[in-house]
Amino acid sequence: MTQAPVLVVVDHHEGAPTPPSTEALTAARTLAAGAPVAAVWLGEQGPGEAARTELGRFGVTTVHVPELGGLAPQLAAVATEAVAAVVAATSPQAVLLVSTYAGKELAAGLAVALGTGAVVDADRVERRDGAVAAGKTVLGASWETVCTVTGPLPVVALRPAAVDAEPAPAAGEPEVVGVPVVFTDRARAVAVVERTEYPATGQVPLAEAQTVVVGGRGTGGDFTAVEELAGLLGGAVGATRDVTDEGWREHSAQVGQTGVTVAPRLYIGVGVSGAVHHTVGMQAAQTVVAVNTDPEAPIFELADFGVVGAAEDVLPQAIETIRTYRGS
Ligand SMILES: Cc1cc2nc3c(=O)[nH]c(=O)nc-3n(C[C@H](O)[C@H](O)[C@H](O)COP(=O)(O)OP(=O)(O)OC[C@H]3O[C@@H](n4cnc5c(N)ncnc54)[C@H](O)[C@@H]3O)c2cc1C
């Protein structure tokens, strides 16, 4: 069995690894089967003490910090060359990332740079007959596929919430290693000149939420009950493209082909028809509940539980029942 590490590109926010990154580290430990799990930390600064402790808790033995020389790791070309430098220095058996927009772009860029292949939006990764195999659901959750990368180094981007994050049986103290990177002119061609951080909403980020309540055109633009239900369930609010096109919600709430991909334990679609452009972004949800006035709506084909009824009748009843059940 190879002792080459499994390398995980760790996303971090405010100095801490994100929950989907701890999920990827959990998957990496299983894949590594005793070989080391190493992390790549892309940032102007390396991981602080709390981040190192958290990475150690999830079994990371080494954190590689590419020397960015002032370049912004948010730029795909910079991130690609930085991670490629770590790959060259460590010869890993596989690279795992989180399947966010940026993670998918990085996975694709890495595959091109390293002359290999990438699987994105994977919901599991395992060894099959010695090869790294990544599973993903496709075509409106009607098919489960397993892909192997036949190139020299498998690159797999895992969907947030696809794997349960579990700390390693024994926490360690990872070593932090700087990695020199010689950036090309391509990476230097763009500079970030300004950044605006949106204020935190206090809500779980949509892509990471275990419960997502999506409002569609059938809400008529009134998201009061959708928000209340999501809040009660500790979940996030999503929207269809019709809703974001109408300006009823921000584009960042859009779930689907041209929006965010979600893989929650529970998806509740309220006044959502279930067009394929939407369902490709939620097909990995474990349990799907749909509320729609039209019994023929395509969303019911995906739904585990369907309620034929108007959102304005059904949601208040659901909210009241949950409150009664919880005694609040
Ligand atoms: C290239 C391309 C990319 C796209 N990308 C996306 C994407 O990323 N995400 C996305 O969502 N869409 C996307 N779309 C649009 C997509 O095809 C659908 O048009 C869209 O998802 C429909 O949104 P909807 O379900 O809210 O609206 P509709 O299709 O109009 O459905 C509204 C539903 O609400 C029901 N309804 C009406 N009144 C009520 C009520 N009172 N209570 C309960 N139910 C009610 C109706 O029966 C209906 O089923 C894309 C389209 C294209 C062409």
Short mmCIF file of C-alpha atoms and ligand atoms in Angstrom, two decimals:
data_model
loop_
_atom_site.label_atom_id
_atom_site.label_comp_id
_atom_site.label_asym_id
_atom_site.label_seq_id
_atom_site.Cartn_x
_atom_site.Cartn_y
_atom_site.Cartn_z
CA MET A 1 0.00 0.00 0.00
CA THR A 2 1.36 3.42 -0.97
CA GLN A 3 2.58 5.78 1.73
CA ALA A 4 2.17 8.77 -0.59
CA PRO A 5 -0.08 11.32 1.11
CA VAL A 6 -3.62 12.24 0.15
CA LEU A 7 -3.53 15.99 -0.33
CA VAL A 8 -6.55 18.08 0.63
CA VAL A 9 -6.91 21.70 -0.46
CA VAL A 10 -8.46 23.21 2.65
CA ASP A 11 -10.95 26.06 2.35
CA HIS A 12 -10.85 28.38 5.31
CA HIS A 13 -12.89 31.28 6.58
CA GLU A 14 -11.78 33.72 9.25
CA GLY A 15 -8.76 31.55 9.94
CA ALA A 16 -10.68 28.30 10.47
CA PRO A 17 -11.11 25.34 8.10
CA THR A 18 -14.68 25.31 6.75
CA PRO A 19 -17.01 22.39 7.63
CA PRO A 20 -16.85 21.02 4.04
CA SER A 21 -13.06 20.96 4.36
CA THR A 22 -13.30 18.82 7.49
CA GLU A 23 -15.59 16.52 5.48
CA ALA A 24 -12.97 16.30 2.72
CA LEU A 25 -10.30 15.53 5.34
CA THR A 26 -12.51 12.74 6.71
CA ALA A 27 -12.88 11.28 3.21
CA ALA A 28 -9.13 11.67 2.67
CA ARG A 29 -8.34 9.62 5.80
CA THR A 30 -10.49 6.75 4.54
CA LEU A 31 -8.89 6.96 1.10
CA ALA A 32 -5.38 7.18 2.56
CA ALA A 33 -5.95 3.92 4.50
CA GLY A 34 -3.09 4.61 6.87
CA ALA A 35 -0.98 6.79 4.57
CA PRO A 36 -0.60 10.43 5.68
CA VAL A 37 -3.20 13.10 5.03
CA ALA A 38 -1.64 16.45 4.14
CA ALA A 39 -3.31 19.80 3.67
CA VAL A 40 -2.68 22.72 1.34
CA TRP A 41 -3.41 26.07 2.98
CA LEU A 42 -3.84 28.88 0.47
CA GLY A 43 -3.67 32.25 2.13
CA GLU A 44 -1.63 35.34 2.66
CA GLN A 45 -0.88 33.93 6.10
CA GLY A 46 -0.42 30.33 7.14
CA PRO A 47 -2.79 28.62 9.56
CA GLY A 48 -2.90 30.04 13.08
CA GLU A 49 -2.77 27.90 16.19
CA ALA A 50 -6.53 27.21 16.30
CA ALA A 51 -6.55 26.16 12.64
CA ARG A 52 -3.53 23.90 13.16
CA THR A 53 -5.27 22.26 16.12
CA GLU A 54 -8.41 21.71 14.05
CA LEU A 55 -6.42 20.28 11.14
CA GLY A 56 -4.59 18.00 13.57
CA ARG A 57 -7.93 16.90 15.01
CA PHE A 58 -8.94 15.75 11.53
CA GLY A 59 -5.74 13.79 11.05
CA VAL A 60 -3.57 16.18 9.04
CA THR A 61 0.13 15.46 9.54
CA THR A 62 1.58 18.24 7.37
CA VAL A 63 0.19 21.59 6.24
CA HIS A 64 1.82 22.88 3.06
CA VAL A 65 1.68 26.63 2.69
CA PRO A 66 2.61 27.82 -0.82
CA GLU A 67 4.61 31.06 -0.81
CA LEU A 68 2.31 33.35 -2.77
CA GLY A 69 4.59 36.37 -3.00
CA GLY A 70 1.67 38.75 -2.60
CA LEU A 71 -0.52 37.11 -5.28
CA ALA A 72 -4.17 36.53 -4.42
CA PRO A 73 -5.07 32.85 -3.95
CA GLN A 74 -8.66 33.67 -4.92
CA LEU A 75 -7.46 33.84 -8.53
CA ALA A 76 -7.77 30.45 -10.19
CA ALA A 77 -4.44 30.69 -12.03
CA VAL A 78 -2.60 31.57 -8.81
CA ALA A 79 -4.28 28.80 -6.82
CA THR A 80 -3.62 26.28 -9.60
CA GLU A 81 0.11 27.02 -9.80
CA ALA A 82 0.40 27.10 -6.00
CA VAL A 83 -1.27 23.71 -5.54
CA ALA A 84 0.66 22.27 -8.52
CA ALA A 85 3.88 23.29 -6.72
CA VAL A 86 2.77 21.36 -3.63
CA VAL A 87 1.91 18.36 -5.80
CA ALA A 88 5.39 18.51 -7.35
CA ALA A 89 6.95 18.67 -3.87
CA THR A 90 4.90 15.87 -2.29
CA SER A 91 3.90 13.41 -5.07
CA PRO A 92 0.50 12.64 -3.53
CA GLN A 93 -1.65 9.62 -4.42
CA ALA A 94 -4.73 11.86 -4.87
CA VAL A 95 -5.84 15.47 -4.44
CA LEU A 96 -9.20 16.26 -2.83
CA LEU A 97 -10.94 19.63 -2.86
CA VAL A 98 -14.32 21.02 -1.87
CA SER A 99 -16.72 21.25 -4.81
CA THR A 100 -17.52 24.94 -4.58
CA TYR A 101 -17.31 27.21 -7.65
CA ALA A 102 -13.70 28.00 -6.79
CA GLY A 103 -12.93 24.36 -5.92
CA LYS A 104 -14.30 23.12 -9.23
CA GLU A 105 -12.35 25.73 -11.16
CA LEU A 106 -9.21 24.78 -9.27
CA ALA A 107 -9.81 21.05 -9.83
CA ALA A 108 -10.16 21.62 -13.57
CA GLY A 109 -7.13 23.92 -13.70
CA LEU A 110 -5.03 21.39 -11.79
CA ALA A 111 -6.09 18.55 -14.06
CA VAL A 112 -4.97 20.56 -17.09
CA ALA A 113 -1.73 21.69 -15.44
CA LEU A 114 -0.84 18.16 -14.31
CA GLY A 115 -1.98 16.37 -17.45
CA THR A 116 -4.53 14.35 -15.54
CA GLY A 117 -8.31 14.29 -14.99
CA ALA A 118 -10.71 15.62 -12.39
CA VAL A 119 -14.11 14.58 -11.07
CA VAL A 120 -16.20 17.38 -9.58
CA ASP A 121 -19.44 17.31 -7.57
CA ALA A 122 -18.53 13.88 -6.21
CA ASP A 123 -20.53 12.64 -3.25
CA ARG A 124 -18.12 9.86 -2.27
CA VAL A 125 -14.61 8.74 -3.02
CA GLU A 126 -13.12 5.30 -2.47
CA ARG A 127 -10.58 2.83 -3.78
CA ARG A 128 -11.85 0.28 -6.28
CA ASP A 129 -9.46 -2.33 -7.63
CA GLY A 130 -6.59 -0.07 -6.65
CA ALA A 131 -7.95 2.98 -8.48
CA VAL A 132 -9.49 6.07 -6.91
CA ALA A 133 -13.20 6.00 -7.75
CA ALA A 134 -15.54 8.94 -7.23
CA GLY A 135 -19.32 8.55 -7.14
CA LYS A 136 -21.80 11.19 -8.20
CA THR A 137 -25.50 11.35 -8.90
CA VAL A 138 -26.49 12.79 -12.26
CA LEU A 139 -29.48 13.44 -14.51
CA GLY A 140 -31.97 14.58 -11.90
CA ALA A 141 -30.78 11.97 -9.39
CA SER A 142 -31.98 9.23 -11.73
CA TRP A 143 -28.47 7.77 -12.13
CA GLU A 144 -25.57 7.12 -9.83
CA THR A 145 -22.27 7.01 -11.61
CA VAL A 146 -18.78 6.01 -10.54
CA CYS A 147 -15.84 7.63 -12.31
CA THR A 148 -12.17 6.81 -12.10
CA VAL A 149 -9.44 9.14 -13.26
CA THR A 150 -7.22 7.24 -15.63
CA GLY A 151 -4.58 9.99 -15.69
CA PRO A 152 -1.56 9.92 -13.40
CA LEU A 153 -3.12 11.75 -10.41
CA PRO A 154 -6.80 11.62 -9.41
CA VAL A 155 -8.22 15.05 -8.57
CA VAL A 156 -11.64 14.89 -6.91
CA ALA A 157 -13.84 17.74 -5.70
CA LEU A 158 -16.33 16.57 -3.05
CA ARG A 159 -19.74 18.17 -2.62
CA PRO A 160 -20.30 19.93 0.70
CA ALA A 161 -22.40 17.86 3.12
CA ALA A 162 -21.87 14.65 1.13
CA VAL A 163 -19.69 13.07 3.83
CA ASP A 164 -20.09 13.23 7.62
CA ALA A 165 -17.11 15.00 9.16
CA GLU A 166 -15.45 12.82 11.80
CA PRO A 167 -12.33 13.70 13.73
CA ALA A 168 -9.40 11.27 13.58
CA PRO A 169 -9.26 8.67 16.38
CA ALA A 170 -6.16 10.45 17.72
CA ALA A 171 -5.45 14.15 17.18
CA GLY A 172 -1.98 15.13 16.04
CA GLU A 173 0.07 18.29 15.70
CA PRO A 174 0.65 19.01 12.05
CA GLU A 175 3.96 20.31 10.82
CA VAL A 176 3.67 23.52 8.75
CA VAL A 177 5.94 23.62 5.69
CA GLY A 178 6.41 26.57 3.31
CA VAL A 179 6.50 25.67 -0.39
CA PRO A 180 8.30 27.99 -2.83
CA VAL A 181 6.32 28.63 -6.01
CA VAL A 182 7.66 30.06 -9.28
CA PHE A 183 4.58 31.76 -10.74
CA THR A 184 4.21 32.20 -14.49
CA ASP A 185 3.21 35.45 -16.19
CA ARG A 186 -0.24 33.93 -16.60
CA ALA A 187 -0.72 33.83 -12.82
CA ARG A 188 0.61 37.37 -12.55
CA ALA A 189 -1.64 38.70 -15.30
CA VAL A 190 -4.50 39.63 -12.97
CA ALA A 191 -4.40 41.43 -9.62
CA VAL A 192 -7.20 41.84 -7.10
CA VAL A 193 -7.56 45.58 -6.54
CA GLU A 194 -10.57 45.69 -4.26
CA ARG A 195 -12.58 43.32 -2.09
CA THR A 196 -15.93 43.79 -0.38
CA GLU A 197 -17.07 41.24 2.12
CA TYR A 198 -20.82 40.83 2.34
CA PRO A 199 -22.03 41.10 5.93
CA ALA A 200 -22.63 37.72 7.55
CA THR A 201 -26.33 36.83 7.53
CA GLY A 202 -26.10 34.58 10.56
CA GLN A 203 -27.53 31.85 8.32
CA VAL A 204 -25.71 28.65 7.48
CA PRO A 205 -24.06 29.06 4.05
CA LEU A 206 -26.41 27.61 1.44
CA ALA A 207 -23.92 25.13 -0.04
CA GLU A 208 -23.11 23.74 3.42
CA ALA A 209 -26.61 23.65 4.90
CA GLN A 210 -28.03 20.32 6.09
CA THR A 211 -31.53 21.72 5.52
CA VAL A 212 -32.44 23.94 2.58
CA VAL A 213 -35.87 25.49 2.05
CA VAL A 214 -36.19 26.75 -1.53
CA GLY A 215 -38.88 29.14 -2.60
CA GLY A 216 -39.98 29.18 -6.23
CA ARG A 217 -42.25 31.35 -8.32
CA GLY A 218 -45.22 29.76 -6.52
CA THR A 219 -44.37 31.82 -3.43
CA GLY A 220 -45.38 34.90 -5.39
CA GLY A 221 -42.29 36.58 -3.96
CA ASP A 222 -43.39 36.39 -0.30
CA PHE A 223 -40.57 34.58 1.48
CA THR A 224 -41.79 35.24 5.04
CA ALA A 225 -42.97 31.68 5.68
CA VAL A 226 -40.04 30.16 3.77
CA GLU A 227 -37.61 32.11 5.97
CA GLU A 228 -39.48 31.19 9.13
CA LEU A 229 -39.50 27.50 8.24
CA ALA A 230 -35.78 27.55 7.35
CA GLY A 231 -35.01 29.37 10.60
CA LEU A 232 -37.01 26.86 12.66
CA LEU A 233 -35.14 23.97 11.04
CA GLY A 234 -31.74 25.64 11.34
CA GLY A 235 -31.44 25.68 7.59
CA ALA A 236 -30.73 28.07 4.73
CA VAL A 237 -33.08 29.71 2.25
CA GLY A 238 -32.61 29.04 -1.45
CA ALA A 239 -34.43 30.19 -4.56
CA THR A 240 -35.07 29.22 -8.15
CA ARG A 241 -33.81 31.28 -11.05
CA ASP A 242 -37.26 32.68 -11.75
CA VAL A 243 -37.20 34.10 -8.24
CA THR A 244 -33.74 35.63 -8.55
CA ASP A 245 -34.55 36.94 -12.04
CA GLU A 246 -37.59 38.66 -10.51
CA GLY A 247 -35.28 40.23 -7.95
CA TRP A 248 -37.20 38.61 -5.08
CA ARG A 249 -33.92 37.13 -3.73
CA GLU A 250 -30.22 37.69 -4.33
CA HIS A 251 -28.56 35.68 -7.09
CA SER A 252 -26.36 34.06 -4.42
CA ALA A 253 -29.48 32.18 -3.20
CA GLN A 254 -30.07 30.53 -6.59
CA VAL A 255 -29.90 26.75 -6.60
CA GLY A 256 -29.30 24.96 -9.88
CA GLN A 257 -27.24 24.73 -13.01
CA THR A 258 -26.33 28.40 -13.00
CA GLY A 259 -26.43 28.73 -9.23
CA VAL A 260 -25.27 26.92 -6.13
CA THR A 261 -25.21 23.12 -5.88
CA VAL A 262 -26.65 21.87 -2.61
CA ALA A 263 -26.61 18.39 -1.07
CA PRO A 264 -28.58 18.77 2.16
CA ARG A 265 -30.07 16.03 4.29
CA LEU A 266 -33.44 17.76 3.79
CA TYR A 267 -34.57 19.86 0.81
CA ILE A 268 -37.99 21.48 0.92
CA GLY A 269 -39.18 23.00 -2.36
CA VAL A 270 -42.06 25.45 -1.99
CA GLY A 271 -43.79 26.51 -5.21
CA VAL A 272 -40.92 25.04 -7.24
CA SER A 273 -41.88 23.26 -10.47
CA GLY A 274 -38.77 21.05 -10.60
CA ALA A 275 -37.26 22.13 -13.93
CA VAL A 276 -34.11 20.18 -14.74
CA HIS A 277 -31.97 23.33 -14.61
CA HIS A 278 -32.99 23.58 -10.96
CA THR A 279 -32.92 19.91 -10.00
CA VAL A 280 -29.33 19.38 -11.21
CA GLY A 281 -28.37 21.62 -8.31
CA MET A 282 -30.27 19.68 -5.60
CA GLN A 283 -30.46 16.13 -6.88
CA ALA A 284 -28.05 14.87 -4.21
CA ALA A 285 -30.40 15.90 -1.39
CA GLN A 286 -31.15 12.92 0.84
CA THR A 287 -34.82 13.67 1.48
CA VAL A 288 -36.89 15.88 -0.80
CA VAL A 289 -40.18 17.44 0.28
CA ALA A 290 -42.27 19.38 -2.24
CA VAL A 291 -45.22 21.70 -1.73
CA ASN A 292 -46.99 22.58 -4.97
CA THR A 293 -50.54 23.27 -6.10
CA ASP A 294 -50.05 21.24 -9.28
CA PRO A 295 -50.10 17.46 -8.69
CA GLU A 296 -48.40 17.01 -12.07
CA ALA A 297 -45.42 19.23 -11.19
CA PRO A 298 -42.14 17.44 -12.10
CA ILE A 299 -40.71 18.08 -8.62
CA PHE A 300 -43.04 15.35 -7.32
CA GLU A 301 -41.11 12.79 -9.38
CA LEU A 302 -38.09 13.52 -7.20
CA ALA A 303 -39.93 14.04 -3.94
CA ASP A 304 -39.94 11.59 -1.05
CA PHE A 305 -42.87 13.50 0.47
CA GLY A 306 -45.21 15.62 -1.59
CA VAL A 307 -47.93 17.99 -0.43
CA VAL A 308 -50.40 19.13 -3.08
CA GLY A 309 -51.50 22.48 -1.78
CA ALA A 310 -50.88 26.18 -1.76
CA ALA A 311 -47.76 27.41 -0.02
CA GLU A 312 -49.74 30.01 1.87
CA ASP A 313 -51.95 27.26 3.37
CA VAL A 314 -49.37 24.53 3.90
CA LEU A 315 -46.39 26.45 5.33
CA PRO A 316 -48.20 28.13 8.25
CA GLN A 317 -49.59 24.72 9.25
CA ALA A 318 -46.14 23.13 9.01
CA ILE A 319 -44.62 25.94 11.07
CA GLU A 320 -47.33 25.72 13.71
CA THR A 321 -46.99 21.94 13.93
CA ILE A 322 -43.22 22.16 14.36
CA ARG A 323 -43.64 24.83 17.05
CA THR A 324 -46.27 22.75 18.87
CA TYR A 325 -44.09 19.65 18.65
CA ARG A 326 -41.15 21.55 20.07
CA GLY A 327 -43.26 23.29 22.67
CA SER A 328 -42.05 26.73 21.54
C1 LIG B 1 -29.57 27.89 -19.32
C2 LIG B 1 -30.54 27.91 -18.18
C3 LIG B 1 -30.05 27.83 -16.89
C4 LIG B 1 -30.92 27.84 -15.82
N1 LIG B 1 -30.43 27.75 -14.55
C5 LIG B 1 -31.30 27.66 -13.51
C6 LIG B 1 -30.83 27.50 -12.17
O1 LIG B 1 -29.62 27.49 -11.90
N2 LIG B 1 -31.74 27.38 -11.19
C7 LIG B 1 -33.09 27.41 -11.41
O2 LIG B 1 -33.86 27.29 -10.46
N3 LIG B 1 -33.56 27.58 -12.67
C8 LIG B 1 -32.69 27.70 -13.71
N4 LIG B 1 -33.19 27.90 -14.95
C9 LIG B 1 -34.64 28.12 -15.12
C10 LIG B 1 -35.43 26.83 -15.06
O3 LIG B 1 -35.44 26.23 -16.33
C11 LIG B 1 -36.88 27.11 -14.60
O4 LIG B 1 -37.45 28.08 -15.45
C12 LIG B 1 -36.97 27.60 -13.16
O5 LIG B 1 -36.26 26.74 -12.30
C13 LIG B 1 -38.43 27.62 -12.74
O6 LIG B 1 -38.53 28.25 -11.49
P1 LIG B 1 -39.80 27.98 -10.57
O7 LIG B 1 -39.91 26.52 -10.28
O8 LIG B 1 -39.69 28.92 -9.43
O9 LIG B 1 -41.01 28.52 -11.45
P2 LIG B 1 -42.12 27.78 -12.28
O10 LIG B 1 -41.54 26.80 -13.23
O11 LIG B 1 -42.99 28.84 -12.84
O12 LIG B 1 -42.91 26.95 -11.18
C14 LIG B 1 -43.71 27.51 -10.18
C15 LIG B 1 -44.44 26.38 -9.51
O13 LIG B 1 -45.17 26.90 -8.42
C16 LIG B 1 -46.40 26.23 -8.35
N5 LIG B 1 -47.31 27.11 -7.63
C17 LIG B 1 -48.00 28.19 -8.10
N6 LIG B 1 -48.67 28.76 -7.11
C18 LIG B 1 -48.39 28.07 -5.98
C19 LIG B 1 -48.77 28.21 -4.63
N7 LIG B 1 -49.58 29.19 -4.22
N8 LIG B 1 -48.30 27.30 -3.74
C20 LIG B 1 -47.48 26.30 -4.12
N9 LIG B 1 -47.10 26.12 -5.41
C21 LIG B 1 -47.54 27.00 -6.31
C22 LIG B 1 -46.78 25.95 -9.78
O14 LIG B 1 -47.67 24.85 -9.87
C23 LIG B 1 -45.42 25.65 -10.41
O15 LIG B 1 -45.14 24.26 -10.41
C24 LIG B 1 -32.33 27.91 -16.05
C25 LIG B 1 -32.80 27.99 -17.36
C26 LIG B 1 -31.93 28.00 -18.40
C27 LIG B 1 -32.46 28.07 -19.80
#
